[in-house]
C-alpha positions as a Markdown table, in Angstrom:
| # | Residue | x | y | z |
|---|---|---|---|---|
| 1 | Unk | 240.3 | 302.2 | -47.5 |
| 2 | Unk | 244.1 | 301.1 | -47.9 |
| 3 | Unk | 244.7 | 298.0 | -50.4 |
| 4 | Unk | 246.3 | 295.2 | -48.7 |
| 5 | Unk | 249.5 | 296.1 | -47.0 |
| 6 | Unk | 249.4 | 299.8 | -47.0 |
| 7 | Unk | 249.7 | 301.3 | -44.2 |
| 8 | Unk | 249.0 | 305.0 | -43.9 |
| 9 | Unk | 252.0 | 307.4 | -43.3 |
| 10 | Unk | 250.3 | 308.4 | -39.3 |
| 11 | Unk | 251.3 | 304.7 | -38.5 |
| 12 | Unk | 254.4 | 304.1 | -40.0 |
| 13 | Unk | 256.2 | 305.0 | -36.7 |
| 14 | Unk | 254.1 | 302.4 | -35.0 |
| 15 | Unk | 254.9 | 299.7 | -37.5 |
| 16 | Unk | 258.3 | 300.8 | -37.3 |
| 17 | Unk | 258.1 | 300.2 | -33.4 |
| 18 | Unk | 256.8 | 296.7 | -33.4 |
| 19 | Unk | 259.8 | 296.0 | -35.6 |
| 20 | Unk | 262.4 | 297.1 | -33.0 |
| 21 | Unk | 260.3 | 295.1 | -30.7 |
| 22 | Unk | 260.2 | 292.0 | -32.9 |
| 23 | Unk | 264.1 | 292.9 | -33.2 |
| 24 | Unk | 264.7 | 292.6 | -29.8 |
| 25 | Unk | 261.9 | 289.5 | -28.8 |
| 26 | Unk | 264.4 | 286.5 | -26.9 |
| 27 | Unk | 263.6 | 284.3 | -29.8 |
| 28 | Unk | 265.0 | 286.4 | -32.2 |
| 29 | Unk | 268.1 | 287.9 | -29.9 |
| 30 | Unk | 268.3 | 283.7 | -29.8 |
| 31 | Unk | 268.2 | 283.0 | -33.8 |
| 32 | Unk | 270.8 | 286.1 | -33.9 |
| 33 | Unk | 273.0 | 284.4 | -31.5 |
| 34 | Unk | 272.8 | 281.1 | -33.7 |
| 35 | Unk | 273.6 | 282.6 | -37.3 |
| 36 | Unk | 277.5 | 283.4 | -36.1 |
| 37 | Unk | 277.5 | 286.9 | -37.6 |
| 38 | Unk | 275.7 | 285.3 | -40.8 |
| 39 | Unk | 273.0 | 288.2 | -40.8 |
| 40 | Unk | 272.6 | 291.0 | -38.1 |
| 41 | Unk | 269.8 | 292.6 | -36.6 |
| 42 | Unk | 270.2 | 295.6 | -38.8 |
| 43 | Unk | 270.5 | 293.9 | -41.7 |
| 44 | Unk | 267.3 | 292.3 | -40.7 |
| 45 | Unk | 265.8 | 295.8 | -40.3 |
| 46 | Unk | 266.6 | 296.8 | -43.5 |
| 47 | Unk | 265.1 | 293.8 | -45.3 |
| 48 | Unk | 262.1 | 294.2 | -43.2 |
| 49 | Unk | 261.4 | 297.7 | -44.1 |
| 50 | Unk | 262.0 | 296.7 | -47.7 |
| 51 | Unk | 259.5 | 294.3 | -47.0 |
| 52 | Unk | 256.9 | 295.9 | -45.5 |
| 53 | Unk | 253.7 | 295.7 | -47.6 |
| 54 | Unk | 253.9 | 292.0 | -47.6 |
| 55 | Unk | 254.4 | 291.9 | -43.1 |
| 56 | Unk | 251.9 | 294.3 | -43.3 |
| 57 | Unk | 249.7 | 292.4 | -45.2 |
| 58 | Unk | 249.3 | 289.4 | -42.6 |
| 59 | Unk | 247.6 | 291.7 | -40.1 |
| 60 | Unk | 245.4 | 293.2 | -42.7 |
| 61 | Unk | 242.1 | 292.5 | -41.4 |
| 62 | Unk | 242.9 | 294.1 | -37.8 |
| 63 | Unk | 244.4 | 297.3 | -39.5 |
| 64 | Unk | 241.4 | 298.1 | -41.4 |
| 65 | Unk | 239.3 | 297.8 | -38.2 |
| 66 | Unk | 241.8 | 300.2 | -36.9 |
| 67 | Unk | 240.8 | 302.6 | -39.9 |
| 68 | Unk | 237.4 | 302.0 | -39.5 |
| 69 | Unk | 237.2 | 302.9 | -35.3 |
| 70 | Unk | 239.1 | 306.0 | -36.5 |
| 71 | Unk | 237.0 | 307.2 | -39.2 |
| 72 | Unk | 234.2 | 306.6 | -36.9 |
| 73 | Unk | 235.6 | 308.4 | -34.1 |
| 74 | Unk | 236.5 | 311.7 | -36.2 |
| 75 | Unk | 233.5 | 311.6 | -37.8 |
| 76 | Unk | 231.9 | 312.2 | -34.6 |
| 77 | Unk | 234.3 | 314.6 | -34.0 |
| 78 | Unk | 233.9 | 316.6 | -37.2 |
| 79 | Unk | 236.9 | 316.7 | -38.8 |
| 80 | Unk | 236.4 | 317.3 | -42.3 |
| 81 | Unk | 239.5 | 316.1 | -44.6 |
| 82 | Unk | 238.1 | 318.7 | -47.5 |
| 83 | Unk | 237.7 | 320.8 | -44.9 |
| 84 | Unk | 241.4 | 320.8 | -43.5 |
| 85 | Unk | 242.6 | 320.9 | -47.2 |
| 86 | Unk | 240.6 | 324.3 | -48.2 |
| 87 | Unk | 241.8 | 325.6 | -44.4 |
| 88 | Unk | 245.1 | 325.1 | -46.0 |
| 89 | Unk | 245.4 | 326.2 | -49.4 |
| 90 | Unk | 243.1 | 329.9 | -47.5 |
| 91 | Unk | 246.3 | 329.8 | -45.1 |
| 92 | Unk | 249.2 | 329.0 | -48.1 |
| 93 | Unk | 247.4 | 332.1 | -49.9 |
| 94 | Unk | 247.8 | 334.4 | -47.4 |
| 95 | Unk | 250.8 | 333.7 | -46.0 |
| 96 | Unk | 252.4 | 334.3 | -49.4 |
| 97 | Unk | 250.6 | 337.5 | -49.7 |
| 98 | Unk | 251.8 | 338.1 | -45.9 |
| 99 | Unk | 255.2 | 337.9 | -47.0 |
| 100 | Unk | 255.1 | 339.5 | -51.1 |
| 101 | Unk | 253.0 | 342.5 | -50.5 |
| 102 | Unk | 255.4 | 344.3 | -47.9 |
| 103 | Unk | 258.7 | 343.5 | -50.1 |
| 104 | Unk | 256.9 | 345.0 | -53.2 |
| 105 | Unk | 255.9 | 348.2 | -51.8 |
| 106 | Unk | 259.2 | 348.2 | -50.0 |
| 107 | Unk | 260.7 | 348.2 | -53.2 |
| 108 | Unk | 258.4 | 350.6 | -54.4 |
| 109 | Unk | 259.0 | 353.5 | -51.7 |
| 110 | Unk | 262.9 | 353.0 | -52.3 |
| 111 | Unk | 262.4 | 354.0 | -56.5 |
| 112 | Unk | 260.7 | 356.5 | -55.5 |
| 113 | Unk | 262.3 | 358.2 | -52.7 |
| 114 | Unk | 265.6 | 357.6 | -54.7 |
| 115 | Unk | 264.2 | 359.7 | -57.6 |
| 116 | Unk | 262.4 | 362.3 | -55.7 |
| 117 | Unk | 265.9 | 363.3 | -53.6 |
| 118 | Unk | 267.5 | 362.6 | -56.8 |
| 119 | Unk | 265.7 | 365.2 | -58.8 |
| 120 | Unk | 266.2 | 367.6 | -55.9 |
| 121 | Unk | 269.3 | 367.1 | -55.5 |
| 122 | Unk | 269.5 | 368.7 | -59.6 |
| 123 | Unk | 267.2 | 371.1 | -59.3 |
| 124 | Unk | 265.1 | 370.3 | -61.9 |
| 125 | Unk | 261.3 | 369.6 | -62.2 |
| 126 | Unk | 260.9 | 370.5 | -58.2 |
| 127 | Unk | 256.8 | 369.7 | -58.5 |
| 128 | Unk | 258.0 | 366.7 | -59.2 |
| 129 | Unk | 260.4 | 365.7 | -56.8 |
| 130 | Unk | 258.2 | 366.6 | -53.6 |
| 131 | Unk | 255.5 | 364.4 | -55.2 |
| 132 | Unk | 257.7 | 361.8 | -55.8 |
| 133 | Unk | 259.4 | 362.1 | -52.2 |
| 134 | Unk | 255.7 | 362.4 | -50.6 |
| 135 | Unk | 254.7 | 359.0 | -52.6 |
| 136 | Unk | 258.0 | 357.4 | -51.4 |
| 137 | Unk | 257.1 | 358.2 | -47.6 |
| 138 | Unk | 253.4 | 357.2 | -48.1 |
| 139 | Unk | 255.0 | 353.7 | -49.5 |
| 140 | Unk | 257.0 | 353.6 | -47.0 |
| 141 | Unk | 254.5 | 354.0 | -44.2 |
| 142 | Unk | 252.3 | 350.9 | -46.6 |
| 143 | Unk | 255.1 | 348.7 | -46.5 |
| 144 | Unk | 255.5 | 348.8 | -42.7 |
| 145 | Unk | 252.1 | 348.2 | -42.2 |
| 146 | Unk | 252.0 | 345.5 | -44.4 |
| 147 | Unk | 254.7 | 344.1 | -42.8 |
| 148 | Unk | 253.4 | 343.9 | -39.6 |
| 149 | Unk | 250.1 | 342.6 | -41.1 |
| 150 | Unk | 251.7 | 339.8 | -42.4 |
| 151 | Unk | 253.6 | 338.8 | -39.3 |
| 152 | Unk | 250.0 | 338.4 | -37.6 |
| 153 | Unk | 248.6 | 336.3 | -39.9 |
| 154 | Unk | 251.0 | 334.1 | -40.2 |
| 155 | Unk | 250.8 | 333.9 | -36.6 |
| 156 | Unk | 247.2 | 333.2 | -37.0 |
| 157 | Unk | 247.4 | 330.8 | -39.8 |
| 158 | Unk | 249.6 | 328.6 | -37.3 |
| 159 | Unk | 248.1 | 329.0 | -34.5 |
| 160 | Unk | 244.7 | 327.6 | -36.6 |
| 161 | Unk | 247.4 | 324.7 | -38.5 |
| 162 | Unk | 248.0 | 323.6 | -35.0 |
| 163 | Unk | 244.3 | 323.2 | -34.3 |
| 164 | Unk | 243.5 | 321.8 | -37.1 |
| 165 | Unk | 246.2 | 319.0 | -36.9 |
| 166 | Unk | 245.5 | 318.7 | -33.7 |
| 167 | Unk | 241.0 | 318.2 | -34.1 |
| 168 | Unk | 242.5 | 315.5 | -37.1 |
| 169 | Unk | 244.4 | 313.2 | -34.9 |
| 170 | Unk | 242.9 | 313.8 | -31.2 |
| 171 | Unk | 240.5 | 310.5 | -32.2 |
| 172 | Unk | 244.0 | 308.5 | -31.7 |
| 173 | Unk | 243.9 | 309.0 | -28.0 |
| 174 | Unk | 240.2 | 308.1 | -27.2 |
| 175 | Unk | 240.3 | 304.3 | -25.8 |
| 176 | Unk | 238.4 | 302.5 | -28.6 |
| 177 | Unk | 241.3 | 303.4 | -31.0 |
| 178 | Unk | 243.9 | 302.9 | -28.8 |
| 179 | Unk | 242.3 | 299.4 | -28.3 |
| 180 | Unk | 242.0 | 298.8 | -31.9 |
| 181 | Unk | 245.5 | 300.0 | -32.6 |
| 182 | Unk | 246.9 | 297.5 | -29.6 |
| 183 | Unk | 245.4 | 294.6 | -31.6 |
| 184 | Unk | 246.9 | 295.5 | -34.9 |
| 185 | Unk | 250.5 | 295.8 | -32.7 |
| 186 | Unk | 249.7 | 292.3 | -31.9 |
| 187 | Unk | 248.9 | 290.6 | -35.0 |
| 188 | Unk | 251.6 | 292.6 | -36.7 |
| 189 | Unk | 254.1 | 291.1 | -34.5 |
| 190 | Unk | 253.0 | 287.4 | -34.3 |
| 191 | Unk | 251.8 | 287.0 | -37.4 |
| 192 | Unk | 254.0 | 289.3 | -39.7 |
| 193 | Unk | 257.5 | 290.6 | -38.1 |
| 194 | Unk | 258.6 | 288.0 | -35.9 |
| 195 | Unk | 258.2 | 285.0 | -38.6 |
| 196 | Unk | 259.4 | 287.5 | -41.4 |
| 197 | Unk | 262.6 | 288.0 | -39.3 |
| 198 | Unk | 263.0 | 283.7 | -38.4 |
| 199 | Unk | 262.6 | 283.4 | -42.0 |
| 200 | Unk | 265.4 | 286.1 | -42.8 |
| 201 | Unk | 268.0 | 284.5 | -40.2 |
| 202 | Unk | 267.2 | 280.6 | -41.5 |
| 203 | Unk | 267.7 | 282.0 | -45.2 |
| 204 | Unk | 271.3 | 283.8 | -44.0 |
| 205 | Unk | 272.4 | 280.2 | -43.0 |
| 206 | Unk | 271.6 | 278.8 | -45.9 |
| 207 | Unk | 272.2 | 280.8 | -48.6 |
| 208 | Unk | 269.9 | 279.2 | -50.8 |
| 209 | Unk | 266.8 | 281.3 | -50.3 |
| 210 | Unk | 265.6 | 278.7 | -47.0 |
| 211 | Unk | 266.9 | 275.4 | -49.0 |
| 212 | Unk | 270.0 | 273.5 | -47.4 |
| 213 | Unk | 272.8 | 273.6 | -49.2 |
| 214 | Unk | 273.7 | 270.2 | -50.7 |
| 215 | Unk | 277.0 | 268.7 | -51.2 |
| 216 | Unk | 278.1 | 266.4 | -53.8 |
| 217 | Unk | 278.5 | 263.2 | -53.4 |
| 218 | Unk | 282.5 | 262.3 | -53.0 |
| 219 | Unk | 284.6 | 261.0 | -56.7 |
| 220 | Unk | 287.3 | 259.2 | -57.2 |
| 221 | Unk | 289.0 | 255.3 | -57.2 |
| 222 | Unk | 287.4 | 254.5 | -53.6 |
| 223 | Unk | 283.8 | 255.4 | -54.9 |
| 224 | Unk | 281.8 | 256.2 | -52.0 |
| 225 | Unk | 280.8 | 254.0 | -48.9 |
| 226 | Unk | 277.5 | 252.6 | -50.6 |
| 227 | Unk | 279.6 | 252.0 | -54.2 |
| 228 | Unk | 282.2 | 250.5 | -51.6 |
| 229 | Unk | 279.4 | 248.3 | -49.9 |
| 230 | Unk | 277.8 | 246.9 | -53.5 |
| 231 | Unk | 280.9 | 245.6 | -54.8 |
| 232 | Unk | 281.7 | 242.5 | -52.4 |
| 233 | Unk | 284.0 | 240.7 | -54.9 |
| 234 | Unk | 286.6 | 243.6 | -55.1 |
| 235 | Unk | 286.4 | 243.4 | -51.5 |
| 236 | Unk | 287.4 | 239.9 | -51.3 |
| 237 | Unk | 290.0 | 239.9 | -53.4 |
| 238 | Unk | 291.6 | 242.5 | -52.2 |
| 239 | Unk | 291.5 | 240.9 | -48.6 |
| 240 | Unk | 295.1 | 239.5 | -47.7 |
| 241 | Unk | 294.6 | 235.9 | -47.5 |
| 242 | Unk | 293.7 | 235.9 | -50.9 |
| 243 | Unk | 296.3 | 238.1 | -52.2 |
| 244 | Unk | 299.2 | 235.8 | -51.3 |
| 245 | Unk | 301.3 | 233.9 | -54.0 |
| 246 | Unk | 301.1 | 230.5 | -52.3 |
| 247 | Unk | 296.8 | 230.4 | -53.1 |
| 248 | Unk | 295.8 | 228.5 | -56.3 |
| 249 | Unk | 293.2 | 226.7 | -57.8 |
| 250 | Unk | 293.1 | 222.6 | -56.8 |
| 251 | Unk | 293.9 | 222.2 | -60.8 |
| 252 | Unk | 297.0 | 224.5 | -60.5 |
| 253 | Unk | 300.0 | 222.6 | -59.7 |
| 254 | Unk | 302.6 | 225.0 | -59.1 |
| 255 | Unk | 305.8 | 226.2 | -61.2 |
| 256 | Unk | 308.0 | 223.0 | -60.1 |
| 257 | Unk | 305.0 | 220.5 | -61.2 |
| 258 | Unk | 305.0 | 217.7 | -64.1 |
| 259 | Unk | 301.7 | 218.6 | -64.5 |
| 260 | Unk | 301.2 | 214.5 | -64.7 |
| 261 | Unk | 301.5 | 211.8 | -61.7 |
């Protein structure tokens, strides 16, 4: 059983499909429309296959009754995981003997033919070179038969590969899994991708990791409109009736005054 938001390497084409469809879903073509070239939908895709464990995760439960209908299914089937990995290793073997045992004799027949004409060729040790000629030939005759031994089972061991994969992954197109496989799709994409990808977009406009930006509040002499509002007396003097020269106090007589009746 996968921990939470794994998903097995067979369905990582599907998850990647229900992103392109999440991708191109109106509300998200609409949020794209919004940002103003803030993010794009393959930035979006990037972030969301960075992310995939955790979108994943939120349709957990319906994935692992997707593994479960599929176990059951090639269980029934008999398709032996052990099985397919012995099949393979028997098919590695002999496909590397397929392919080593005809260059080595190859090689062998060439020494030896090379010697036996070599030493005829001299003159010397004649016994010799016709055994050495007849061994060449004889290798020669191995190595094409080897050869051609190894081209057949290597056509067998693919031919049984293909089977193989084939008896593994034929549960995937019986309806129960197709079913089960629909409702993970589902969940993925309401629950996990489409939010995942509002949540990216809203983030790209704010740049503070889904907070709103704030702005500070404005400095200066003025002060702001609510400093502005709590000072009534600056406000009143600074009005124009008030700033005039002529306005005084009833007790202040004026330059030209006595000060005295």
């Amino acid at each position: 059983m996968n921990g939470p938001g794994q998903v097995q390497p067979h369905d990582r084409i599907h998850f990647e499909r229900v992103l392109d469809q999440a991708l191109n879903s109106p509300s998200v073509r609409e949020a794209l429309s919004r940002a103003d070239g803030a993010v794009n939908a393959e930035q979006l895709r990037t972030r969301a296959l960075a992310a995939s464990a955790g979108i994943a995760a939120a349709a957990d439960a319906e994935y692992h009754g997707l593994l479960r209908i599929r176990g059951r299914t090639d269980a029934s089937a008999g398709v032996s995981p052990s099985a397919g990995s012995s099949s393979g290793f028997r098919g590695g073997l002999m496909t590397a003997l397929a392919v080593l045992t005809p260059s080595v004799v190859a090689v062998a027949a060439a020494l030896f033919l090379l010697l036996g004409y070599g030493l005829r060729l001299s003159g010397a040790q004649p016994h010799l070179a016709d055994g050495l000629v007849t061994a060449g030939w004889t290798a020669a005759l191995v190595a094409a038969a080897a050869a051609l031994a190894g081209i057949i089972a290597m056509i067998v061991a693919a031919s049984r590969n293909r089977s193989t994969s084939h008896d593994a992954h034929s549960g995937d197109e019986r309806p129960e899994v197709e079913r089960e496989r629909e409702r993970w799709q589902r969940a993925l994409l309401e629950r996990g991708m489409v939010p995942f990808l509002h949540r990216g977009v809203r983030e790209s406009l704010t740049g503070q990791g889904g907070r709103p930006s704030e702005r500070p509040a404005p400095s200066g002499p003025a002060g702001s409109a609510r400093d502005r509002s709590a000072r009534p007396s600056d406000r009143g003097f600074s009005a124009p009736g008030y700033a005039s020269p002529d306005f005084g106090s009833p007790d202040f007589a004026g330059p030209g005054s006595s000060g005295a009746e």
